[in-house]
Structures are given as structure tokens and as C-alpha cells.
Protein backbone atom coordinates (compact mmCIF):
# COMPACT_ATOMS: atom_id res chain seq x y z
CA MET A 1 79.13 -204.05 -20.88
CA ALA A 2 78.28 -206.35 -23.80
CA GLU A 3 81.04 -207.00 -26.33
CA ASN A 4 80.82 -204.91 -29.51
CA LYS A 5 81.22 -207.07 -32.59
CA MET A 6 82.99 -204.22 -34.38
CA ALA A 7 85.98 -205.03 -32.16
CA VAL A 8 86.10 -208.77 -32.79
CA MET A 9 84.28 -209.84 -35.98
CA PRO A 10 86.53 -210.30 -39.08
CA VAL A 11 86.29 -207.01 -40.95
CA ARG A 12 85.15 -208.42 -44.30
CA ARG A 13 82.27 -210.29 -42.74
CA LEU A 14 81.53 -207.32 -40.49
CA LEU A 15 81.29 -204.91 -43.44
CA LEU A 16 78.95 -207.17 -45.41
CA ASN A 17 76.97 -207.98 -42.27
CA MET A 18 76.38 -204.29 -41.63
CA ALA A 19 75.97 -203.19 -45.26
CA TRP A 20 73.26 -205.54 -46.55
CA PRO A 21 70.48 -204.37 -44.21
CA MET A 22 71.28 -200.78 -45.19
CA MET A 23 71.12 -201.70 -48.87
CA LEU A 24 67.77 -203.37 -48.33
CA SER A 25 66.37 -200.43 -46.38
CA MET A 26 67.52 -198.03 -49.13
CA LEU A 27 65.81 -200.25 -51.70
CA ILE A 28 62.61 -200.11 -49.69
CA GLN A 29 62.84 -196.33 -49.48
CA ALA A 30 63.47 -196.00 -53.24
CA LEU A 31 60.58 -198.30 -54.09
CA TYR A 32 58.02 -196.59 -51.91
CA ASN A 33 59.09 -193.18 -53.23
CA MET A 34 58.39 -194.46 -56.74
CA VAL A 35 55.00 -195.80 -55.66
CA ASP A 36 54.27 -192.45 -53.98
CA SER A 37 54.83 -190.66 -57.28
CA MET A 38 52.74 -193.20 -59.19
CA PHE A 39 49.75 -192.66 -56.90
CA VAL A 40 49.99 -188.88 -57.19
CA ALA A 41 50.43 -189.10 -60.98
CA GLN A 42 47.10 -190.99 -61.11
CA LEU A 43 45.54 -188.10 -59.23
CA SER A 44 46.67 -185.36 -61.65
CA ALA A 45 49.60 -184.10 -63.68
CA ASP A 46 49.68 -180.96 -61.50
CA GLY A 47 50.16 -183.11 -58.40
CA PHE A 48 53.05 -184.98 -60.00
CA VAL A 49 54.70 -181.72 -61.07
CA ALA A 50 54.28 -180.32 -57.54
CA LEU A 51 56.00 -183.32 -55.97
CA SER A 52 58.80 -183.09 -58.54
CA LEU A 53 59.39 -179.44 -57.61
CA VAL A 54 59.49 -180.04 -53.86
CA TYR A 55 61.74 -183.12 -54.17
CA PRO A 56 65.01 -181.09 -54.04
CA ILE A 57 63.89 -179.51 -50.76
CA GLN A 58 63.14 -182.95 -49.30
CA THR A 59 66.57 -184.05 -50.51
CA LEU A 60 68.21 -181.11 -48.77
CA MET A 61 66.40 -181.95 -45.53
CA ILE A 62 67.57 -185.55 -45.73
CA SER A 63 71.08 -184.33 -46.57
CA ILE A 64 71.21 -182.35 -43.33
CA CYS A 65 69.97 -185.36 -41.35
CA VAL A 66 72.49 -187.65 -43.03
CA GLY A 67 75.33 -185.18 -42.38
CA VAL A 68 74.49 -184.81 -38.69
CA GLY A 69 74.27 -188.60 -38.57
CA VAL A 70 77.77 -189.01 -40.01
CA GLY A 71 79.28 -186.75 -37.34
CA TYR A 72 77.19 -188.29 -34.56
CA ASN A 73 77.83 -191.85 -35.71
CA ALA A 74 81.58 -191.33 -36.03
CA LEU A 75 81.96 -189.75 -32.56
CA LEU A 76 79.74 -192.34 -30.86
CA ALA A 77 81.54 -195.26 -32.50
CA ARG A 78 84.90 -193.72 -31.53
CA ARG A 79 83.90 -193.35 -27.88
CA LEU A 80 82.72 -196.96 -27.82
CA GLY A 81 85.98 -198.05 -29.46
CA GLU A 82 87.92 -196.16 -26.79
CA GLY A 83 86.04 -198.06 -24.06
CA ARG A 84 84.40 -194.91 -22.59
CA PRO A 85 80.75 -195.92 -22.07
CA GLU A 86 79.68 -192.89 -20.04
CA GLU A 87 81.08 -190.53 -22.65
CA ALA A 88 79.30 -192.59 -25.31
CA ASN A 89 75.99 -192.13 -23.44
CA ARG A 90 76.55 -188.37 -23.37
CA VAL A 91 77.13 -188.44 -27.13
CA VAL A 92 73.80 -190.26 -27.58
CA ALA A 93 71.92 -187.55 -25.67
CA HIS A 94 73.60 -184.83 -27.71
CA GLY A 95 72.83 -186.67 -30.95
CA TYR A 96 69.12 -186.70 -30.15
CA PHE A 97 69.32 -183.06 -29.05
CA LEU A 98 70.86 -182.03 -32.40
CA TYR A 99 68.21 -183.91 -34.36
CA LEU A 100 65.50 -182.21 -32.31
CA ALA A 101 67.11 -178.83 -33.14
CA CYS A 102 67.07 -179.79 -36.84
CA TRP A 103 63.34 -180.45 -36.62
CA VAL A 104 62.65 -177.05 -35.03
CA ILE A 105 64.50 -175.37 -37.91
CA PHE A 106 62.58 -177.44 -40.48
CA LEU A 107 59.30 -176.61 -38.74
CA VAL A 108 59.89 -172.86 -39.03
CA LEU A 109 60.92 -173.16 -42.67
CA GLY A 110 57.97 -175.41 -43.51
CA ILE A 111 55.49 -172.93 -42.06
CA THR A 112 57.00 -169.79 -43.57
CA MET A 113 58.65 -170.77 -46.85
CA ALA A 114 56.49 -173.46 -48.51
CA ARG A 115 54.18 -171.19 -50.55
CA PRO A 116 56.87 -168.58 -51.48
CA PHE A 117 59.10 -171.43 -52.71
CA MET A 118 56.35 -172.88 -54.90
CA GLY A 119 55.45 -169.44 -56.22
CA LEU A 120 59.07 -168.97 -57.32
CA PHE A 121 59.30 -172.26 -59.23
CA ALA A 122 55.72 -172.55 -60.54
CA PRO A 123 54.62 -169.03 -61.55
CA GLY A 124 51.20 -168.94 -63.18
CA GLN A 125 50.33 -172.48 -62.04
CA PRO A 126 48.01 -171.96 -59.04
CA GLN A 127 47.07 -175.63 -58.64
CA VAL A 128 50.70 -176.73 -58.68
CA ILE A 129 51.50 -174.05 -56.10
CA THR A 130 48.62 -175.18 -53.87
CA TYR A 131 49.54 -178.86 -54.08
CA GLY A 132 53.24 -178.17 -53.54
CA ALA A 133 52.70 -175.83 -50.60
CA GLN A 134 50.40 -178.38 -48.93
CA TYR A 135 52.85 -181.24 -49.38
CA LEU A 136 55.96 -179.25 -48.44
CA SER A 137 54.51 -177.62 -45.32
CA ILE A 138 53.35 -181.01 -43.98
CA VAL A 139 56.43 -183.07 -44.84
CA ILE A 140 58.95 -180.44 -43.70
CA GLY A 141 56.96 -178.98 -40.81
CA ALA A 142 56.08 -182.36 -39.32
CA SER A 143 59.54 -183.84 -39.90
CA VAL A 144 60.13 -184.69 -36.24
CA GLY A 145 59.54 -188.33 -37.21
CA VAL A 146 62.24 -188.49 -39.84
CA CYS A 147 64.71 -186.55 -37.64
CA MET A 148 64.25 -188.83 -34.65
CA GLN A 149 64.19 -191.87 -36.93
CA PHE A 150 67.67 -190.91 -38.14
CA ALA A 151 68.80 -190.57 -34.51
CA GLY A 152 67.66 -194.09 -33.74
CA GLU A 153 69.18 -195.60 -36.87
CA ARG A 154 72.58 -193.96 -36.35
CA THR A 155 72.69 -194.92 -32.67
CA LEU A 156 72.04 -198.58 -33.47
CA GLN A 157 74.46 -198.51 -36.38
CA ALA A 158 77.31 -197.21 -34.20
CA THR A 159 76.81 -200.11 -31.78
CA GLY A 160 77.05 -202.67 -34.58
CA ASN A 161 73.31 -203.42 -34.80
CA THR A 162 72.83 -204.29 -38.48
CA VAL A 163 69.16 -205.19 -38.51
CA GLY A 164 67.72 -202.35 -36.42
CA PRO A 165 68.05 -199.57 -39.04
CA MET A 166 66.45 -201.84 -41.64
CA ILE A 167 63.51 -202.57 -39.34
CA ILE A 168 63.02 -198.88 -38.56
CA GLN A 169 62.99 -197.83 -42.20
CA GLY A 170 61.07 -200.89 -43.38
CA ILE A 171 58.19 -200.46 -40.94
CA GLY A 172 57.89 -196.77 -41.79
CA ALA A 173 57.89 -197.55 -45.51
CA VAL A 174 55.19 -200.20 -45.17
CA VAL A 175 52.97 -197.82 -43.18
CA ASN A 176 53.44 -195.17 -45.87
CA LEU A 177 52.61 -197.64 -48.66
CA ILE A 178 49.42 -198.76 -46.95
CA LEU A 179 48.20 -195.26 -46.11
CA ASP A 180 49.09 -193.61 -49.43
CA PRO A 181 46.14 -194.78 -51.55
CA LEU A 182 43.76 -194.65 -48.58
CA LEU A 183 44.46 -190.99 -47.82
CA ILE A 184 45.07 -189.76 -51.38
CA PHE A 185 41.86 -191.19 -52.90
CA GLY A 186 39.66 -191.45 -49.79
CA ILE A 187 39.13 -195.22 -49.80
CA GLY A 188 36.63 -196.64 -47.28
CA PRO A 189 36.29 -194.54 -44.13
CA PHE A 190 39.33 -192.40 -44.96
CA PRO A 191 38.84 -188.82 -46.23
CA ARG A 192 40.01 -187.89 -49.75
CA LEU A 193 43.00 -185.63 -49.04
CA GLU A 194 44.77 -185.86 -52.42
CA VAL A 195 48.37 -184.55 -52.34
CA ALA A 196 48.06 -183.63 -48.66
CA GLY A 197 47.14 -187.27 -48.04
CA ALA A 198 50.43 -188.40 -49.57
CA ALA A 199 52.29 -186.03 -47.24
CA ILE A 200 50.36 -187.20 -44.17
CA ALA A 201 51.00 -190.86 -45.07
CA THR A 202 54.73 -190.11 -45.32
CA VAL A 203 54.78 -188.31 -41.97
CA LEU A 204 52.81 -191.04 -40.19
CA GLY A 205 55.19 -193.68 -41.53
CA GLN A 206 58.14 -191.68 -40.22
CA LEU A 207 56.52 -191.28 -36.79
CA VAL A 208 56.05 -195.04 -36.57
CA GLY A 209 59.71 -195.53 -37.53
CA MET A 210 60.72 -193.00 -34.87
CA THR A 211 58.76 -194.88 -32.20
CA VAL A 212 60.28 -198.22 -33.15
CA GLY A 213 63.75 -196.65 -33.11
CA LEU A 214 63.26 -195.23 -29.62
CA VAL A 215 62.15 -198.62 -28.31
CA MET A 216 65.17 -200.37 -29.87
CA VAL A 217 67.64 -197.79 -28.53
CA ARG A 218 66.13 -198.09 -25.05
CA ARG A 219 66.70 -201.85 -25.18
CA ASN A 220 70.28 -201.59 -26.49
CA SER A 221 72.80 -202.87 -23.95
CA LEU A 222 75.80 -200.87 -25.24
CA VAL A 223 74.41 -197.34 -24.82
CA ARG A 224 71.83 -195.57 -22.69
CA LEU A 225 69.60 -192.68 -23.79
CA SER A 226 68.95 -190.32 -20.89
CA PHE A 227 68.44 -186.56 -20.59
CA ARG A 228 68.72 -186.43 -16.80
CA GLY A 229 70.94 -183.46 -15.97
CA PHE A 230 71.47 -182.79 -19.67
CA ARG A 231 73.17 -179.56 -20.72
CA PRO A 232 74.44 -178.89 -24.25
CA ASP A 233 78.22 -179.37 -24.29
CA GLY A 234 80.26 -177.66 -26.99
CA ALA A 235 83.01 -180.25 -26.53
CA ILE A 236 80.61 -182.87 -27.91
CA ILE A 237 78.53 -180.76 -30.31
CA GLY A 238 81.65 -179.24 -31.89
CA PRO A 239 83.21 -182.52 -33.12
CA ILE A 240 79.83 -183.75 -34.37
CA LEU A 241 79.25 -180.59 -36.41
CA ARG A 242 82.85 -180.38 -37.64
CA VAL A 243 82.30 -183.72 -39.35
CA GLY A 244 78.56 -183.35 -39.89
CA ILE A 245 78.42 -179.99 -41.68
CA PRO A 246 80.87 -180.97 -44.45
CA ALA A 247 79.07 -184.32 -44.72
CA SER A 248 75.74 -182.49 -45.11
CA LEU A 249 77.25 -180.37 -47.86
CA VAL A 250 78.56 -183.52 -49.54
CA GLN A 251 75.04 -184.98 -49.55
CA ALA A 252 73.48 -181.69 -50.71
CA LEU A 253 75.82 -181.46 -53.69
CA ALA A 254 73.77 -184.11 -55.50
CA THR A 255 70.86 -181.67 -55.53
CA VAL A 256 73.09 -178.83 -56.71
CA MET A 257 74.47 -181.04 -59.46
CA ASN A 258 71.00 -182.05 -60.61
CA LEU A 259 69.75 -178.46 -60.73
CA GLY A 260 72.92 -177.23 -62.45
CA MET A 261 72.89 -179.88 -65.16
CA ASN A 262 69.20 -179.21 -65.76
CA LEU A 263 70.18 -175.63 -66.59
CA ILE A 264 73.19 -176.59 -68.76
CA LEU A 265 71.72 -179.45 -70.83
CA PRO A 266 68.92 -177.44 -72.55
CA LEU A 267 71.66 -175.25 -74.08
CA PHE A 268 72.77 -178.22 -76.18
CA THR A 269 69.99 -180.81 -76.35
CA ALA A 270 66.20 -180.93 -76.33
CA SER A 271 66.11 -184.37 -74.68
CA GLY A 272 68.86 -183.83 -72.13
CA VAL A 273 66.67 -183.14 -69.10
CA PHE A 274 64.59 -186.27 -69.78
CA ILE A 275 67.71 -188.42 -70.20
CA LEU A 276 69.28 -187.01 -67.03
CA GLY A 277 66.08 -187.66 -65.08
CA ALA A 278 65.93 -191.25 -66.32
CA TYR A 279 69.61 -191.74 -65.51
CA PHE A 280 69.20 -190.51 -61.93
CA LYS A 281 66.31 -192.90 -61.35
CA LEU A 282 68.38 -195.79 -62.72
CA GLN A 283 71.64 -194.90 -60.97
CA SER A 284 69.92 -194.62 -57.60
CA PHE A 285 69.48 -198.40 -57.70
CA LEU A 286 73.00 -198.98 -59.05
CA PHE A 287 74.64 -196.83 -56.37
CA MET A 288 72.53 -198.34 -53.60
CA PRO A 289 74.93 -201.23 -52.80
CA VAL A 290 77.88 -198.80 -52.76
CA ALA A 291 75.92 -196.45 -50.49
CA GLY A 292 75.31 -199.41 -48.18
CA LEU A 293 79.06 -200.11 -48.06
CA ASN A 294 79.68 -196.40 -47.48
CA ASN A 295 77.28 -196.18 -44.54
CA ALA A 296 78.61 -199.39 -42.98
CA LEU A 297 82.24 -198.37 -43.42
CA ILE A 298 82.03 -195.13 -41.40
CA PRO A 299 81.17 -196.63 -37.98
CA ILE A 300 83.55 -199.56 -38.49
CA VAL A 301 86.51 -197.31 -39.29
CA SER A 302 85.54 -194.83 -36.56
CA PHE A 303 85.25 -197.56 -33.91
CA ASN A 304 88.59 -199.13 -34.81
CA TYR A 305 90.24 -195.71 -35.09
CA GLY A 306 89.17 -195.08 -31.51
CA ALA A 307 90.43 -198.55 -30.56
CA GLN A 308 93.71 -197.90 -32.44
CA GLN A 309 93.37 -201.00 -34.61
CA ARG A 310 95.26 -200.00 -37.75
CA GLU A 311 95.12 -203.40 -39.46
CA ARG A 312 91.35 -203.59 -39.12
CA ILE A 313 90.98 -200.06 -40.51
CA THR A 314 93.14 -200.58 -43.60
CA GLY A 315 91.75 -204.09 -44.15
CA VAL A 316 88.11 -203.00 -44.21
CA ILE A 317 88.83 -200.00 -46.45
CA ARG A 318 90.66 -202.19 -48.98
CA PHE A 319 87.83 -204.71 -48.99
CA ALA A 320 85.20 -201.97 -49.40
CA LEU A 321 87.13 -200.57 -52.36
CA ALA A 322 87.34 -203.99 -54.02
CA ALA A 323 83.62 -204.64 -53.50
CA SER A 324 82.69 -201.19 -54.80
CA ILE A 325 84.82 -201.62 -57.93
CA ALA A 326 83.22 -205.00 -58.65
CA ILE A 327 79.69 -203.62 -58.21
CA MET A 328 80.29 -200.56 -60.38
CA ALA A 329 82.02 -202.60 -63.09
CA ALA A 330 78.93 -204.80 -63.29
CA GLY A 331 76.79 -201.65 -63.50
CA THR A 332 78.95 -200.35 -66.33
CA VAL A 333 78.35 -203.53 -68.32
CA VAL A 334 74.58 -203.43 -67.75
CA MET A 335 74.31 -199.75 -68.72
CA ALA A 336 76.50 -200.24 -71.80
CA VAL A 337 74.62 -203.32 -73.02
CA LEU A 338 71.01 -202.37 -72.19
CA PRO A 339 70.64 -198.57 -72.51
CA GLY A 340 67.65 -198.83 -74.85
CA PRO A 341 65.50 -201.15 -72.73
CA LEU A 342 66.37 -199.12 -69.63
CA LEU A 343 65.20 -195.88 -71.24
CA ARG A 344 62.01 -197.54 -72.48
CA LEU A 345 61.04 -198.09 -68.85
CA PHE A 346 60.27 -194.35 -68.86
CA GLU A 347 58.33 -194.37 -72.17
CA ALA A 348 61.23 -192.82 -74.09
CA ASP A 349 60.34 -191.99 -77.71
CA ALA A 350 62.55 -192.46 -80.77
CA ALA A 351 64.23 -189.05 -80.44
CA VAL A 352 65.13 -189.66 -76.80
CA LEU A 353 66.45 -193.13 -77.59
CA ALA A 354 68.62 -191.82 -80.43
CA GLU A 355 70.39 -189.46 -78.05
CA GLY A 356 69.94 -191.36 -74.81
CA VAL A 357 71.56 -194.66 -75.81
CA PRO A 358 75.02 -193.18 -76.52
CA ALA A 359 74.57 -190.79 -73.56
CA LEU A 360 74.07 -193.60 -71.04
CA ARG A 361 77.03 -195.49 -72.50
CA MET A 362 79.27 -192.46 -72.02
CA ILE A 363 78.02 -191.88 -68.47
CA ALA A 364 78.63 -195.56 -67.65
CA LEU A 365 82.36 -195.01 -68.15
CA SER A 366 82.32 -192.98 -64.92
CA PHE A 367 80.93 -195.66 -62.61
CA VAL A 368 84.10 -197.39 -61.38
CA CYS A 369 85.86 -194.12 -60.57
CA ALA A 370 82.70 -192.88 -58.81
CA GLY A 371 82.59 -196.03 -56.68
CA VAL A 372 86.21 -195.55 -55.58
CA SER A 373 85.60 -191.90 -54.70
CA VAL A 374 82.48 -192.69 -52.65
CA ILE A 375 84.31 -195.28 -50.52
CA LEU A 376 87.35 -193.06 -50.00
CA CYS A 377 85.10 -190.16 -48.99
CA ALA A 378 83.55 -192.39 -46.32
CA ALA A 379 87.01 -193.37 -45.08
CA LEU A 380 88.07 -189.71 -44.92
CA GLN A 381 84.96 -188.79 -42.93
CA ALA A 382 85.50 -191.64 -40.47
CA LEU A 383 89.14 -190.58 -39.93
CA GLY A 384 88.03 -187.04 -39.13
CA ALA A 385 89.06 -185.50 -42.47
CA ALA A 386 85.58 -184.35 -43.45
CA ASN A 387 86.88 -181.30 -45.34
CA ALA A 388 88.95 -183.52 -47.63
CA SER A 389 85.84 -185.56 -48.33
CA LEU A 390 83.98 -182.35 -49.17
CA VAL A 391 86.72 -181.31 -51.62
CA VAL A 392 86.38 -184.59 -53.52
CA SER A 393 82.60 -184.27 -53.69
CA LEU A 394 82.83 -180.65 -54.88
CA LEU A 395 85.18 -181.75 -57.66
CA ARG A 396 82.95 -184.65 -58.69
CA GLN A 397 79.62 -182.90 -58.72
CA VAL A 398 80.26 -179.21 -59.35
CA ALA A 399 83.76 -177.81 -59.85
CA LEU A 400 84.79 -180.21 -62.64
CA LEU A 401 81.44 -181.41 -63.95
CA PHE A 402 79.86 -178.07 -64.87
CA PRO A 403 82.86 -176.59 -66.77
CA ALA A 404 83.43 -179.93 -68.53
CA ALA A 405 79.77 -180.11 -69.58
CA LEU A 406 79.92 -176.58 -71.02
CA LEU A 407 83.23 -177.26 -72.80
CA PHE A 408 82.17 -180.54 -74.38
CA GLY A 409 78.72 -179.18 -75.20
CA PHE A 410 80.15 -176.25 -77.14
CA LEU A 411 82.59 -178.56 -78.95
CA SER A 412 79.80 -180.96 -79.93
CA PRO A 413 76.37 -181.31 -78.24
CA GLY A 414 76.55 -185.09 -78.27
CA LEU A 415 79.76 -185.03 -76.24
CA VAL A 416 78.24 -183.17 -73.28
CA TRP A 417 77.79 -186.50 -71.48
CA LEU A 418 81.56 -187.11 -71.49
CA SER A 419 81.70 -184.55 -68.68
CA PHE A 420 80.65 -187.32 -66.25
CA PRO A 421 83.61 -189.73 -66.83
CA VAL A 422 86.08 -186.84 -67.06
CA ALA A 423 84.91 -185.28 -63.77
CA GLU A 424 84.81 -188.65 -62.01
CA GLY A 425 88.23 -189.71 -63.30
CA VAL A 426 90.04 -186.58 -62.13
CA SER A 427 88.14 -186.60 -58.81
CA CYS A 428 89.11 -190.23 -58.23
CA LEU A 429 92.79 -189.32 -58.54
CA ALA A 430 92.27 -186.48 -56.07
CA ALA A 431 90.49 -188.83 -53.65
CA LEU A 432 93.35 -191.34 -53.79
CA PHE A 433 95.89 -188.60 -53.11
CA LEU A 434 93.93 -187.09 -50.20
CA TYR A 435 93.26 -190.49 -48.63
CA ARG A 436 96.93 -191.46 -48.85
CA CYS A 437 97.99 -188.21 -47.16
CA THR A 438 95.32 -188.55 -44.46
CA ALA A 439 96.15 -192.20 -43.76
CA ARG A 440 99.84 -191.40 -43.35
CA LEU A 441 99.01 -188.63 -40.89
CA ARG A 442 96.19 -190.22 -38.88
CA LEU A 443 97.28 -193.87 -38.83
CA ALA A 444 101.05 -193.42 -38.44
CA GLY A 445 101.04 -193.76 -34.67
CA LEU A 446 98.59 -196.70 -34.43
């Protein structure tokens, strides 16, 4: 069997080597999502509103795929680290099986729930309902591409392949970008499909990514994908889901937080929803490097946990924390110095700027603590303490944030944004405590 570089490469270089392709692929995804929205906005305001309403459902779908991937990735990397190739191959087959099961669930929901969901969130807006139901039923119902694409990415990632996931996502994104205007507006020989065209372009891009991923996994020398004699095994599915379900909930909490704050902010400010929307678009780019470190850290720690390499585990976690703190400190400076120009990217008027500039500066105070919590949550997941990771995420995004926003808002509407640094600061302390306890327990015998 070929040597896995996660066992031999210096951990700092290994983390950066694995993280940068993930950062780049996330950037590609974020950029083509923005272009997607721009094309649909040119079509009609109703189309843009429809895509905005279905976005949380897409996010939930991705959250489930990411969560399954965390559990699958961690178990596969651990089996490879333990030097058990046949068991690793069985994990691969079960990973693909679980992603196929996810697609079947999404298919049923896409067929049955798309129009009722749109009717609930867009009453009295028949065109928005039609556009949203079309887009949602296609993107969710035909999500086999994105599910299997995740399976390929996570398999390659667990074997230390840093470029493969970037290629898979990049090719899918390029296909989507090319097909978007052709299918939305009916350019050349292509039919004018409007919002449905945007959905079909997305699905076709994902199917191309899935195909590329399958080819790359088949050619990987460290694992083998085979369903010969396959039977679902609870001894493999159980550990994947025990880590994956809490990880899915962690990912889904961002959607819950967004929806919750959108309900709280109008109680205190007329511009709050706009400012929050602009902030989330901006912070997605800021958090992208940290998310890359997060995704790279999990298989590295899992592999070396299986290989019982304590020094490599603690060394890579410390380095990831230092890198995350540096990135988020730089983000704090940028947000504090340039809040006005950043808001003007979204055509903010004078009233929004008057409230948004101090709001972004207050939110920026939370960045460093958020970066620490994100990295420690990844470490907890990789060490098998997924529930502890979930506790930290619940504190950050719901349990502390919502009460703090209500408290500060009632004290003074302008202070509602202080809820972000307060929630992140307390959650960071909790993350440090939980990681220290977990490390003492899980790494003591290594």
C-alpha cells in the first residue's frame, strides 16, 4: 500500500498543504453562488426573492452532507491511520451508501414539500411560489450529484489528497457558470427556462463533479470502492452517524441563527435585516480560510489519533489555532477600518450606513474568539467528542446569542450587535474547557 503523507509530512506543512485547496474550492463555490443570484436578479425581482427563500433549505441539505462527511472522513482516516486497509475499504462503501440514502430522502422531500414550503413563506405571491417550487424541487430532488460529490471529496480528503476535492468542486462550478446564462435566458440553441434553468445548471454541474470524483476515487491507491458482497453494517454506520449527526446539527445552526436574528432585529431596528444580510455575505469570505483549516484539521487529527501519534495531534491543533487567530485578527482590522466601503458594495443608503458602520465594528470584536471556537470544534469532532462540539456551537449561535440580542436590544437598540462578541467570548471559554477535558481523556494513553 502507498505511504499516506498524513503519517510522515511535517504537520504544519501538511495542514497548509491540505487547507489551501479547500479554501480555493470554497471561494469558487461562493463566487458562483453570487453570480447565480446576479443572473436571476436580472430576470426578475420575484426570481431573486424565490432563491433567497429557498436558500436556507439548500443550506440545510448541505449541512446534512457536511455532517455525514465529518463522521465518514474521521472514521476512514482513523482506519487508515490504524493500518487496516480492508476495514478502510468497507468504510468507503458505507460512506457512499449513506450519501445515496441521503439523496433518496432529499428526493422525497423535493417532490412533496417544495410547493407547500413556498406557500408558507410567500403567501399571496404566486410568481414567487412558482419560481421557488421549480427551483427547490429540481435542486433538492436531483441532488444525487451533490451527495455523491461529497462522498468523493471526503474519500480523497481522508487519504491526504489535497487537490482532488478542489478539482471536483471547481469543475462543477465552472459547468454551472457556463450553463447558467444559457439556460436562464435561452441563449443560442438553449431553451429559455428562467429560474428552472438556474436549478438545472446547478444540478448538471454537480453531476459532472460527481463523475470526476468517482473516477478519482477509483484511481486512488490507498482505498478501493467496491460494493461486491456489500451489506449495511451497524458497526460502521453507527460510528459515522454518532459523529455525523451532531456535526450536521452544528452546520445547520448557522441557518437557525440567521432565521432567529432576522426575527429579533426588526424589534429594535429598521435596517437590521439588511445589515445582517450584508454581514453574512462579507463574513463568508472572511471565515473561508478558517473553514479550510477546519476541514483539513479533521482528517489529520483523526488519522494520527488512529496511529496514536500524540505529538502530531497536539502540534497540528496548536498551529491551526495560531493560524486561525492571525486570520481573524486581520479580519477584525479590515472590518473595523472599512465598514462603510464594505456596506456600499450592497448599495447601502445613508440610514443603513449610519447604523451599519458601528454595527460591523461591534461584530468584528467577535472574530478572534469565533476562530478559536471553530478550530477547537474541529479538534473535538476528530477526537470523537462530537457532542462537545455541538454544545459549543449551540452556545455560539443560539443559546447565548438570542438572549443577549434581546437583552442588549431592550437596553439600547444600537447595542443589539454586542450580542455577537459576548456570545462568542463566552463560547470560546467553554470550547477551551471542553477541549482540555477531552484531550486529557482521549490522549492520555498515547
